[in-house]
Amino acid sequence: MEFNTKVIHGGQQHDPSTGAVMPPIYQTSTYAQVSPGDHKGYEYSRTGNPTRTALENALSSIENGRYGLAFASGLASIDAVMKLLEPGDEVISTNDLYGGTFRLFNTIFKKFGIKFHFVGMDDTGNIEKAINKNTKLLWVESPTNPMLNIIDLKKCAEISNRHQLLLVVDNTFATPYLQKPLDMGADIVMHSATKYLGGHSDVVMGALVVKDKELADKLYYIQNASGAVCGPMDSFLVLRGIKTLHVRMQRHCENGSAVAHFLKGHPKVGKVYWPGFEDHPNHIIAKSQMSDFGGMLSFTLKGNKYEDAIKILENLKVFTLAESLGGVESLSGHPASMTHASIPKEEREKTGVTDSLIRLSVGIEAEKDLIDDLESVLEMV
Ligand code: P1T
């Protein structure tokens, strides 16, 4: 099936008992057994729930995987991956990463004896330099949050194969509409399904997709044993969101491009970070591994003043100032004080998260209204 068909039908079947086209929200914690162990495939909803199964099948279909797993949040899914490791193992990740992922690595898993190296992965040479005999896993985000750096996924797969490492790709920003990491050699794809997969800012959820049965079994074991699962209502909402992913992403990309070009030409704007520009340092790689450039971008202001950024964020009207991204509505954010506040100032400034950096999640409203909104606030600074 083509991707646009998979988002609607991939891994789905009509409800066998009623013919319901959408799976019912199986709001149940448990399932009747005829005799101990004699049941219809479901025992307890932490272990499995039919609405979650329908979603997990959809996730695996759209990422070209074989096994999908849904969790209570994006971070819960990352937590599950990290539990594949043992004390003494080392992880290499990018130095420009969602702040919550950094916090989970650096304050929770570090305590359990896992060592993390954060390097500029946009130059894959830096990955090779950090590898040693204890390295077990590469954690990649591309495009990165919030600097929209691009990491060469095929090169990462080649490095991880050569050194027998697990390659995990956080595909939240791109979604499988734009890039399919498993096809490029990743072992695990991870999502904050809270974002584009859900698409409507009404649910918090995480997802993993893998191809390998042994790896899937280990992750299913952790999912059940640690128990950070999502509920049936949330599963239903994300499944519904996925059905329009292709249509929404097409518009996110069109509007993202229009807003990026508008900002780039504006006299009050400093730098615009968006992988679609030919002068983006990894534009060629973005073009080769993504089918378009997405609806996320960041920009700075000339003079780099914190107060100017705050004035803009307080006065935007169509863009709502809020954490998160990937919903139909446009959102704005100030990474230094919001999503990336858990990263020390010196660290974040090294990667470009300066005081005037503003991140936009460009939604699917009318392009003119988005640009008019930005134009009017830029006049105020
Ligand atoms: O928020 P949660 O569903 O737990 O997902 C965490 C997460 C993981 N990976 C990426 C790339 C993310 O962007 C996120 C969450 N990000 C935000 C809330 C944000 O505003 O950037």
mmCIF file of C-alpha atoms and ligand atoms in Angstrom:
data_model
loop_
_atom_site.group_PDB
_atom_site.id
_atom_site.type_symbol
_atom_site.label_atom_id
_atom_site.label_comp_id
_atom_site.label_asym_id
_atom_site.label_seq_id
_atom_site.Cartn_x
_atom_site.Cartn_y
_atom_site.Cartn_z
ATOM 1 C CA MET A 1 0.000 0.000 0.000
ATOM 2 C CA GLU A 2 1.047 3.596 -0.598
ATOM 3 C CA PHE A 3 1.656 5.732 2.504
ATOM 4 C CA ASN A 4 -1.566 7.755 2.023
ATOM 5 C CA THR A 5 -3.570 4.518 2.099
ATOM 6 C CA LYS A 6 -1.586 3.025 4.970
ATOM 7 C CA VAL A 7 -2.398 5.937 7.293
ATOM 8 C CA ILE A 8 -6.079 5.050 6.886
ATOM 9 C CA HIS A 9 -6.085 1.265 6.501
ATOM 10 C CA GLY A 10 -2.632 -0.001 7.562
ATOM 11 C CA GLY A 11 -2.975 -2.871 10.041
ATOM 12 C CA GLN A 12 -6.688 -2.129 10.522
ATOM 13 C CA GLN A 13 -9.748 -4.346 10.377
ATOM 14 C CA HIS A 14 -13.391 -3.578 10.993
ATOM 15 C CA ASP A 15 -14.589 -4.612 14.448
ATOM 16 C CA PRO A 16 -15.296 -8.354 14.061
ATOM 17 C CA SER A 17 -18.296 -8.382 16.409
ATOM 18 C CA THR A 18 -20.259 -5.406 15.012
ATOM 19 C CA GLY A 19 -18.563 -4.276 11.783
ATOM 20 C CA ALA A 20 -17.789 -0.894 13.381
ATOM 21 C CA VAL A 21 -15.476 0.903 10.946
ATOM 22 C CA MET A 22 -13.474 2.494 13.758
ATOM 23 C CA PRO A 23 -12.366 0.246 16.626
ATOM 24 C CA PRO A 24 -14.482 0.701 19.740
ATOM 25 C CA ILE A 25 -12.865 2.378 22.749
ATOM 26 C CA TYR A 26 -12.474 -0.751 24.868
ATOM 27 C CA GLN A 27 -12.744 1.036 28.205
ATOM 28 C CA THR A 28 -11.974 -2.021 30.280
ATOM 29 C CA SER A 29 -9.137 -2.993 32.581
ATOM 30 C CA THR A 30 -9.701 -6.735 32.361
ATOM 31 C CA TYR A 31 -11.221 -9.599 30.297
ATOM 32 C CA ALA A 32 -13.286 -12.623 31.291
ATOM 33 C CA GLN A 33 -11.532 -16.000 31.166
ATOM 34 C CA VAL A 34 -13.434 -19.262 30.669
ATOM 35 C CA SER A 35 -10.825 -21.179 32.651
ATOM 36 C CA PRO A 36 -7.441 -19.851 33.891
ATOM 37 C CA GLY A 37 -5.433 -18.915 30.780
ATOM 38 C CA ASP A 38 -8.362 -19.653 28.431
ATOM 39 C CA HIS A 39 -9.262 -16.240 26.952
ATOM 40 C CA LYS A 40 -9.677 -14.402 23.647
ATOM 41 C CA GLY A 41 -6.144 -12.963 23.531
ATOM 42 C CA TYR A 42 -6.545 -10.284 26.193
ATOM 43 C CA GLU A 43 -6.040 -10.730 29.951
ATOM 44 C CA TYR A 44 -5.364 -7.322 31.468
ATOM 45 C CA SER A 45 -5.184 -3.869 29.830
ATOM 46 C CA ARG A 46 -1.619 -3.048 30.915
ATOM 47 C CA THR A 47 -0.522 -6.079 28.900
ATOM 48 C CA GLY A 48 -2.855 -5.439 25.973
ATOM 49 C CA ASN A 49 -6.054 -3.658 25.013
ATOM 50 C CA PRO A 50 -7.801 -4.030 21.627
ATOM 51 C CA THR A 51 -7.993 -0.264 20.970
ATOM 52 C CA ARG A 52 -4.279 0.037 21.751
ATOM 53 C CA THR A 53 -3.573 -2.971 19.512
ATOM 54 C CA ALA A 54 -5.359 -1.251 16.600
ATOM 55 C CA LEU A 55 -3.176 1.829 17.156
ATOM 56 C CA GLU A 56 0.028 -0.208 17.558
ATOM 57 C CA ASN A 57 -0.707 -1.970 14.252
ATOM 58 C CA ALA A 58 -1.253 1.401 12.558
ATOM 59 C CA LEU A 59 2.019 2.753 13.989
ATOM 60 C CA SER A 60 3.984 -0.201 12.724
ATOM 61 C CA SER A 61 2.367 0.047 9.283
ATOM 62 C CA ILE A 62 3.102 3.755 8.690
ATOM 63 C CA GLU A 63 6.760 3.430 9.806
ATOM 64 C CA ASN A 64 7.317 0.315 7.632
ATOM 65 C CA GLY A 65 8.046 -1.694 10.771
ATOM 66 C CA ARG A 66 6.666 -5.010 12.018
ATOM 67 C CA TYR A 67 5.878 -4.222 15.656
ATOM 68 C CA GLY A 68 4.393 -1.079 17.233
ATOM 69 C CA LEU A 69 4.214 -0.174 20.910
ATOM 70 C CA ALA A 70 2.266 2.724 22.413
ATOM 71 C CA PHE A 71 3.134 4.392 25.735
ATOM 72 C CA ALA A 72 1.715 6.976 28.125
ATOM 73 C CA SER A 73 4.005 9.732 26.774
ATOM 74 C CA GLY A 74 6.962 10.245 24.472
ATOM 75 C CA LEU A 75 9.246 10.243 27.493
ATOM 76 C CA ALA A 76 7.725 6.960 28.735
ATOM 77 C CA SER A 77 8.654 5.380 25.402
ATOM 78 C CA ILE A 78 12.236 6.714 25.683
ATOM 79 C CA ASP A 79 12.351 5.385 29.252
ATOM 80 C CA ALA A 80 11.415 1.928 27.915
ATOM 81 C CA VAL A 81 14.243 1.996 25.349
ATOM 82 C CA MET A 82 16.802 2.989 27.994
ATOM 83 C CA LYS A 83 15.748 -0.015 30.091
ATOM 84 C CA LEU A 84 17.254 -2.251 27.398
ATOM 85 C CA LEU A 85 20.645 -1.115 28.755
ATOM 86 C CA GLU A 86 22.768 -2.244 31.724
ATOM 87 C CA PRO A 87 24.845 -0.199 34.170
ATOM 88 C CA GLY A 88 28.187 0.616 32.534
ATOM 89 C CA ASP A 89 26.694 0.917 29.036
ATOM 90 C CA GLU A 90 27.267 4.151 27.137
ATOM 91 C CA VAL A 91 24.981 6.132 24.859
ATOM 92 C CA ILE A 92 25.920 8.738 22.285
ATOM 93 C CA SER A 93 23.344 11.375 21.552
ATOM 94 C CA THR A 94 23.137 14.747 19.900
ATOM 95 C CA ASN A 95 23.941 17.917 21.830
ATOM 96 C CA ASP A 96 20.839 19.573 20.397
ATOM 97 C CA LEU A 97 17.999 17.455 21.677
ATOM 98 C CA TYR A 98 14.553 17.925 23.225
ATOM 99 C CA GLY A 99 15.237 19.210 26.762
ATOM 100 C CA GLY A 100 13.077 16.532 28.400
ATOM 101 C CA THR A 101 15.037 13.752 26.696
ATOM 102 C CA PHE A 102 18.269 15.355 27.903
ATOM 103 C CA ARG A 103 16.834 15.576 31.435
ATOM 104 C CA LEU A 104 15.735 11.924 31.438
ATOM 105 C CA PHE A 105 19.192 10.812 30.292
ATOM 106 C CA ASN A 106 21.227 13.155 32.415
ATOM 107 C CA THR A 107 19.357 13.094 35.712
ATOM 108 C CA ILE A 108 17.536 9.737 35.814
ATOM 109 C CA PHE A 109 19.468 7.131 33.824
ATOM 110 C CA LYS A 110 22.878 8.581 34.718
ATOM 111 C CA LYS A 111 22.104 7.617 38.349
ATOM 112 C CA PHE A 112 21.721 3.994 37.270
ATOM 113 C CA GLY A 113 25.229 3.886 35.821
ATOM 114 C CA ILE A 114 24.548 4.665 32.169
ATOM 115 C CA LYS A 115 26.953 7.150 30.650
ATOM 116 C CA PHE A 116 25.859 9.686 28.044
ATOM 117 C CA HIS A 117 27.952 11.597 25.515
ATOM 118 C CA PHE A 118 26.288 14.577 23.825
ATOM 119 C CA VAL A 119 28.048 15.468 20.580
ATOM 120 C CA GLY A 120 27.202 17.547 17.510
ATOM 121 C CA MET A 121 25.786 14.690 15.441
ATOM 122 C CA ASP A 122 25.211 16.914 12.406
ATOM 123 C CA ASP A 123 28.874 16.021 11.804
ATOM 124 C CA THR A 124 28.841 12.212 12.029
ATOM 125 C CA GLY A 125 32.629 12.232 12.516
ATOM 126 C CA ASN A 126 31.904 13.356 16.088
ATOM 127 C CA ILE A 127 29.958 10.124 16.692
ATOM 128 C CA GLU A 128 32.891 7.933 15.659
ATOM 129 C CA LYS A 129 35.191 9.870 18.006
ATOM 130 C CA ALA A 130 32.927 9.188 21.016
ATOM 131 C CA ILE A 131 32.561 5.415 20.429
ATOM 132 C CA ASN A 132 34.361 3.051 22.816
ATOM 133 C CA LYS A 133 33.974 -0.592 23.891
ATOM 134 C CA ASN A 134 31.081 0.254 26.242
ATOM 135 C CA THR A 135 29.022 2.119 23.639
ATOM 136 C CA LYS A 136 25.700 0.364 23.081
ATOM 137 C CA LEU A 137 23.255 2.848 21.609
ATOM 138 C CA LEU A 138 23.040 5.910 19.355
ATOM 139 C CA TRP A 139 20.136 8.226 20.160
ATOM 140 C CA VAL A 140 19.370 10.457 17.194
ATOM 141 C CA GLU A 141 16.813 13.213 16.687
ATOM 142 C CA SER A 142 16.455 14.615 13.151
ATOM 143 C CA PRO A 143 15.437 17.331 12.581
ATOM 144 C CA THR A 144 16.536 18.324 16.066
ATOM 145 C CA ASN A 145 14.431 20.232 18.566
ATOM 146 C CA PRO A 146 14.694 23.263 18.468
ATOM 147 C CA MET A 147 17.598 24.063 16.106
ATOM 148 C CA LEU A 148 16.341 22.017 13.139
ATOM 149 C CA ASN A 149 19.747 20.430 12.619
ATOM 150 C CA ILE A 150 19.756 17.478 10.259
ATOM 151 C CA ILE A 151 21.590 14.267 11.107
ATOM 152 C CA ASP A 152 22.587 11.868 8.338
ATOM 153 C CA LEU A 153 20.542 8.765 9.192
ATOM 154 C CA LYS A 154 22.106 6.449 6.601
ATOM 155 C CA LYS A 155 25.571 7.369 7.873
ATOM 156 C CA CYS A 156 24.410 6.726 11.458
ATOM 157 C CA ALA A 157 23.088 3.306 10.387
ATOM 158 C CA GLU A 158 26.409 2.503 8.741
ATOM 159 C CA ILE A 159 28.299 3.496 11.931
ATOM 160 C CA SER A 160 25.933 1.589 14.217
ATOM 161 C CA ASN A 161 26.184 -1.549 12.047
ATOM 162 C CA ARG A 162 29.953 -1.405 11.999
ATOM 163 C CA HIS A 163 30.119 -1.099 15.798
ATOM 164 C CA GLN A 164 27.052 -3.273 16.526
ATOM 165 C CA LEU A 165 25.124 -0.507 18.264
ATOM 166 C CA LEU A 166 21.398 0.017 18.504
ATOM 167 C CA LEU A 167 20.310 2.990 16.415
ATOM 168 C CA VAL A 168 17.233 4.792 17.750
ATOM 169 C CA VAL A 169 15.708 7.704 15.839
ATOM 170 C CA ASP A 170 13.253 10.151 17.396
ATOM 171 C CA ASN A 171 11.069 10.839 14.343
ATOM 172 C CA THR A 172 8.708 13.269 16.102
ATOM 173 C CA PHE A 173 9.489 16.339 13.964
ATOM 174 C CA ALA A 174 9.567 14.611 10.574
ATOM 175 C CA THR A 175 6.914 11.884 10.997
ATOM 176 C CA PRO A 176 6.903 8.944 8.566
ATOM 177 C CA TYR A 177 5.212 11.234 6.019
ATOM 178 C CA LEU A 178 8.607 12.902 5.537
ATOM 179 C CA GLN A 179 11.145 10.249 6.545
ATOM 180 C CA LYS A 180 11.219 6.556 7.428
ATOM 181 C CA PRO A 181 14.217 5.784 9.634
ATOM 182 C CA LEU A 182 13.663 1.989 9.657
ATOM 183 C CA ASP A 183 14.049 1.965 5.857
ATOM 184 C CA MET A 184 17.382 3.758 6.327
ATOM 185 C CA GLY A 185 18.696 1.173 8.791
ATOM 186 C CA ALA A 186 17.484 2.364 12.214
ATOM 187 C CA ASP A 187 16.597 -0.354 14.753
ATOM 188 C CA ILE A 188 13.948 1.613 16.650
ATOM 189 C CA VAL A 189 11.811 4.597 15.686
ATOM 190 C CA MET A 190 10.454 6.660 18.542
ATOM 191 C CA HIS A 191 7.680 9.280 18.554
ATOM 192 C CA SER A 192 6.174 11.774 20.854
ATOM 193 C CA ALA A 193 2.750 10.881 19.411
ATOM 194 C CA THR A 194 1.510 13.912 21.342
ATOM 195 C CA LYS A 195 2.692 15.910 18.324
ATOM 196 C CA TYR A 196 1.990 15.304 14.617
ATOM 197 C CA LEU A 197 0.681 11.728 14.945
ATOM 198 C CA GLY A 198 -2.088 12.820 17.322
ATOM 199 C CA GLY A 199 -2.147 16.131 15.501
ATOM 200 C CA HIS A 200 -4.839 17.943 17.504
ATOM 201 C CA SER A 201 -3.149 18.867 20.809
ATOM 202 C CA ASP A 202 -5.614 16.734 22.756
ATOM 203 C CA VAL A 203 -3.516 13.792 23.908
ATOM 204 C CA VAL A 204 -0.096 12.940 25.394
ATOM 205 C CA MET A 205 1.399 9.702 24.080
ATOM 206 C CA GLY A 206 4.587 7.978 22.964
ATOM 207 C CA ALA A 207 5.353 5.273 20.442
ATOM 208 C CA LEU A 208 8.073 2.864 19.374
ATOM 209 C CA VAL A 209 8.261 0.876 16.144
ATOM 210 C CA VAL A 210 10.748 -1.900 15.367
ATOM 211 C CA LYS A 211 11.296 -4.577 12.720
ATOM 212 C CA ASP A 212 13.197 -7.188 14.698
ATOM 213 C CA LYS A 213 11.146 -9.768 16.651
ATOM 214 C CA GLU A 214 13.691 -10.285 19.427
ATOM 215 C CA LEU A 215 13.988 -6.550 20.049
ATOM 216 C CA ALA A 216 10.197 -6.179 19.934
ATOM 217 C CA ASP A 217 9.802 -8.947 22.522
ATOM 218 C CA LYS A 218 12.250 -7.212 24.882
ATOM 219 C CA LEU A 219 10.373 -3.925 24.499
ATOM 220 C CA TYR A 220 6.944 -5.566 24.980
ATOM 221 C CA TYR A 221 8.330 -7.128 28.140
ATOM 222 C CA ILE A 222 9.458 -3.703 29.437
ATOM 223 C CA GLN A 223 6.169 -2.092 28.356
ATOM 224 C CA ASN A 224 4.230 -4.609 30.431
ATOM 225 C CA ALA A 225 6.711 -4.906 33.307
ATOM 226 C CA SER A 226 7.192 -1.145 33.790
ATOM 227 C CA GLY A 227 3.617 -0.376 32.809
ATOM 228 C CA ALA A 228 3.737 3.123 31.279
ATOM 229 C CA VAL A 229 0.922 2.343 28.850
ATOM 230 C CA CYS A 230 -1.635 4.684 27.290
ATOM 231 C CA GLY A 231 -5.367 4.306 27.826
ATOM 232 C CA PRO A 232 -7.951 3.210 25.262
ATOM 233 C CA MET A 233 -9.446 6.696 24.745
ATOM 234 C CA ASP A 234 -6.013 8.151 23.983
ATOM 235 C CA SER A 235 -5.281 5.211 21.667
ATOM 236 C CA PHE A 236 -8.473 5.968 19.778
ATOM 237 C CA LEU A 237 -7.606 9.668 19.457
ATOM 238 C CA VAL A 238 -4.129 9.022 18.050
ATOM 239 C CA LEU A 239 -5.459 6.377 15.669
ATOM 240 C CA ARG A 240 -7.967 8.945 14.420
ATOM 241 C CA GLY A 241 -5.196 11.550 14.139
ATOM 242 C CA ILE A 242 -3.011 9.258 12.028
ATOM 243 C CA LYS A 243 -5.778 8.928 9.421
ATOM 244 C CA THR A 244 -5.236 12.556 8.331
ATOM 245 C CA LEU A 245 -1.465 12.701 8.884
ATOM 246 C CA HIS A 246 -0.637 12.951 5.177
ATOM 247 C CA VAL A 247 -3.109 15.761 4.504
ATOM 248 C CA ARG A 248 -2.045 17.740 7.559
ATOM 249 C CA MET A 249 1.676 17.275 6.901
ATOM 250 C CA GLN A 250 1.336 18.483 3.330
ATOM 251 C CA ARG A 251 -0.202 21.730 4.594
ATOM 252 C CA HIS A 252 2.279 22.027 7.506
ATOM 253 C CA CYS A 253 5.090 21.839 4.929
ATOM 254 C CA GLU A 254 3.508 24.449 2.628
ATOM 255 C CA ASN A 255 2.837 26.884 5.469
ATOM 256 C CA GLY A 256 6.222 26.171 7.085
ATOM 257 C CA SER A 257 7.976 27.054 3.841
ATOM 258 C CA ALA A 258 5.951 30.263 3.414
ATOM 259 C CA VAL A 259 6.649 31.406 6.993
ATOM 260 C CA ALA A 260 10.362 30.503 6.760
ATOM 261 C CA HIS A 261 10.773 32.518 3.558
ATOM 262 C CA PHE A 262 8.827 35.480 4.986
ATOM 263 C CA LEU A 263 11.008 35.560 8.134
ATOM 264 C CA LYS A 264 14.229 35.200 6.176
ATOM 265 C CA GLY A 265 13.468 38.356 4.225
ATOM 266 C CA HIS A 266 12.451 40.421 7.273
ATOM 267 C CA PRO A 267 14.828 43.199 8.430
ATOM 268 C CA LYS A 268 14.194 42.575 12.191
ATOM 269 C CA VAL A 269 14.971 38.854 11.960
ATOM 270 C CA GLY A 270 18.471 37.474 12.588
ATOM 271 C CA LYS A 271 18.825 33.818 11.618
ATOM 272 C CA VAL A 272 16.095 31.457 10.432
ATOM 273 C CA TYR A 273 16.649 27.749 11.071
ATOM 274 C CA TRP A 274 14.705 25.634 8.583
ATOM 275 C CA PRO A 275 16.174 22.680 6.641
ATOM 276 C CA GLY A 276 14.540 23.723 3.372
ATOM 277 C CA PHE A 277 16.943 26.621 2.826
ATOM 278 C CA GLU A 278 19.817 25.851 0.462
ATOM 279 C CA ASP A 279 22.212 27.527 2.910
ATOM 280 C CA HIS A 280 21.119 25.250 5.812
ATOM 281 C CA PRO A 281 24.359 23.370 6.648
ATOM 282 C CA ASN A 282 22.816 19.933 6.004
ATOM 283 C CA HIS A 283 20.254 20.883 3.348
ATOM 284 C CA ILE A 284 21.590 18.275 0.910
ATOM 285 C CA ILE A 285 21.151 15.507 3.503
ATOM 286 C CA ALA A 286 17.692 16.821 4.413
ATOM 287 C CA LYS A 287 16.757 16.670 0.724
ATOM 288 C CA SER A 288 18.008 13.129 0.395
ATOM 289 C CA GLN A 289 16.381 11.650 3.519
ATOM 290 C CA MET A 290 13.167 13.703 3.778
ATOM 291 C CA SER A 291 10.482 14.181 1.147
ATOM 292 C CA ASP A 292 9.810 17.779 2.280
ATOM 293 C CA PHE A 293 10.973 20.042 5.112
ATOM 294 C CA GLY A 294 8.152 20.096 7.664
ATOM 295 C CA GLY A 295 6.363 22.787 9.616
ATOM 296 C CA MET A 296 8.875 23.423 12.425
ATOM 297 C CA LEU A 297 11.298 26.331 12.382
ATOM 298 C CA SER A 298 13.204 28.574 14.760
ATOM 299 C CA PHE A 299 14.470 32.117 14.362
ATOM 300 C CA THR A 300 16.400 34.774 16.255
ATOM 301 C CA LEU A 301 16.001 38.537 16.332
ATOM 302 C CA LYS A 302 18.596 41.093 15.310
ATOM 303 C CA GLY A 303 20.186 42.370 18.537
ATOM 304 C CA ASN A 304 19.355 39.047 20.278
ATOM 305 C CA LYS A 305 17.340 40.698 23.085
ATOM 306 C CA TYR A 306 15.362 38.515 25.493
ATOM 307 C CA GLU A 307 12.737 41.313 25.986
ATOM 308 C CA ASP A 308 12.095 41.546 22.226
ATOM 309 C CA ALA A 309 11.466 37.807 22.004
ATOM 310 C CA ILE A 310 9.067 37.978 24.945
ATOM 311 C CA LYS A 311 7.215 40.958 23.402
ATOM 312 C CA ILE A 312 6.728 38.999 20.186
ATOM 313 C CA LEU A 313 5.511 35.914 21.993
ATOM 314 C CA GLU A 314 3.082 37.903 24.154
ATOM 315 C CA ASN A 315 1.538 39.684 21.183
ATOM 316 C CA LEU A 316 1.133 36.968 18.553
ATOM 317 C CA LYS A 317 -2.569 36.240 18.068
ATOM 318 C CA VAL A 318 -2.940 33.378 15.604
ATOM 319 C CA PHE A 319 0.152 31.652 17.035
ATOM 320 C CA THR A 320 -0.579 30.568 20.621
ATOM 321 C CA LEU A 321 2.290 30.750 23.105
ATOM 322 C CA ALA A 322 2.440 27.183 24.423
ATOM 323 C CA GLU A 323 4.669 24.166 24.980
ATOM 324 C CA SER A 324 4.331 21.384 22.415
ATOM 325 C CA LEU A 325 4.064 21.289 18.626
ATOM 326 C CA GLY A 326 2.588 19.393 15.728
ATOM 327 C CA GLY A 327 -1.087 20.222 16.212
ATOM 328 C CA VAL A 328 -3.335 21.783 13.578
ATOM 329 C CA GLU A 329 -3.054 25.138 15.370
ATOM 330 C CA SER A 330 0.108 27.238 15.154
ATOM 331 C CA LEU A 331 2.127 27.460 18.363
ATOM 332 C CA SER A 332 5.053 29.630 19.379
ATOM 333 C CA GLY A 333 7.605 28.958 22.084
ATOM 334 C CA HIS A 334 10.716 30.297 23.777
ATOM 335 C CA PRO A 335 13.037 27.277 24.072
ATOM 336 C CA ALA A 336 15.497 28.972 26.492
ATOM 337 C CA SER A 337 12.818 29.428 29.149
ATOM 338 C CA MET A 338 10.321 26.707 28.180
ATOM 339 C CA THR A 339 11.096 23.390 26.452
ATOM 340 C CA HIS A 340 14.885 23.596 26.933
ATOM 341 C CA ALA A 341 15.074 25.277 30.345
ATOM 342 C CA SER A 342 16.418 22.018 31.820
ATOM 343 C CA ILE A 343 19.613 22.377 29.742
ATOM 344 C CA PRO A 344 22.291 24.569 31.404
ATOM 345 C CA LYS A 345 22.595 28.042 29.784
ATOM 346 C CA GLU A 346 26.208 27.534 28.586
ATOM 347 C CA GLU A 347 25.275 24.185 27.027
ATOM 348 C CA ARG A 348 22.178 25.474 25.255
ATOM 349 C CA GLU A 349 23.895 28.630 23.990
ATOM 350 C CA LYS A 350 26.650 26.507 22.443
ATOM 351 C CA THR A 351 24.025 24.873 20.258
ATOM 352 C CA GLY A 352 22.270 28.127 19.354
ATOM 353 C CA VAL A 353 19.446 28.202 21.925
ATOM 354 C CA THR A 354 20.001 31.888 22.654
ATOM 355 C CA ASP A 355 17.762 34.320 24.530
ATOM 356 C CA SER A 356 15.970 35.627 21.426
ATOM 357 C CA LEU A 357 15.412 32.221 19.812
ATOM 358 C CA ILE A 358 11.735 31.679 19.036
ATOM 359 C CA ARG A 359 10.407 28.302 17.903
ATOM 360 C CA LEU A 360 7.339 28.065 15.701
ATOM 361 C CA SER A 361 5.160 25.055 15.071
ATOM 362 C CA VAL A 362 3.447 26.252 11.919
ATOM 363 C CA GLY A 363 -0.108 24.955 11.820
ATOM 364 C CA ILE A 364 -2.544 24.475 8.976
ATOM 365 C CA GLU A 365 -4.397 27.804 9.147
ATOM 366 C CA ALA A 366 -4.482 30.191 6.158
ATOM 367 C CA GLU A 367 -0.935 31.184 5.205
ATOM 368 C CA LYS A 368 -1.875 34.879 4.956
ATOM 369 C CA ASP A 369 -3.180 35.032 8.533
ATOM 370 C CA LEU A 370 0.022 33.458 9.851
ATOM 371 C CA ILE A 371 2.258 35.882 7.985
ATOM 372 C CA ASP A 372 0.093 38.929 8.882
ATOM 373 C CA ASP A 373 0.321 37.893 12.550
ATOM 374 C CA LEU A 374 4.127 37.705 12.424
ATOM 375 C CA GLU A 375 4.412 40.915 10.400
ATOM 376 C CA SER A 376 2.401 42.911 12.939
ATOM 377 C CA VAL A 377 4.396 41.716 15.971
ATOM 378 C CA LEU A 378 7.762 42.243 14.292
ATOM 379 C CA GLU A 379 6.771 45.912 13.880
ATOM 380 C CA MET A 380 6.625 46.210 17.694
ATOM 381 C CA VAL A 381 10.333 45.465 18.301
HETATM 382 O O1 P1T B 1 6.019 15.250 25.752
HETATM 383 P P1 P1T B 1 6.166 13.790 25.445
HETATM 384 O O2 P1T B 1 5.022 13.205 24.684
HETATM 385 O O3 P1T B 1 6.587 12.988 26.619
HETATM 386 O O4 P1T B 1 7.389 13.691 24.392
HETATM 387 C C1 P1T B 1 8.699 14.076 24.665
HETATM 388 C C2 P1T B 1 9.399 14.511 23.406
HETATM 389 C C3 P1T B 1 10.285 13.650 22.794
HETATM 390 N N1 P1T B 1 10.925 13.984 21.632
HETATM 391 C C4 P1T B 1 10.722 15.173 21.054
HETATM 392 C C5 P1T B 1 11.463 15.497 19.802
HETATM 393 C C6 P1T B 1 9.838 16.089 21.620
HETATM 394 O O5 P1T B 1 9.662 17.260 20.993
HETATM 395 C C7 P1T B 1 9.160 15.758 22.830
HETATM 396 C C8 P1T B 1 8.251 16.725 23.497
HETATM 397 N N2 P1T B 1 8.453 18.041 23.113
HETATM 398 C C9 P1T B 1 7.772 19.128 23.609
HETATM 399 C C10 P1T B 1 6.835 19.059 24.559
HETATM 400 C C11 P1T B 1 8.161 20.424 23.026
HETATM 401 O O6 P1T B 1 7.434 21.427 23.169
HETATM 402 O O7 P1T B 1 9.205 20.464 22.359
#
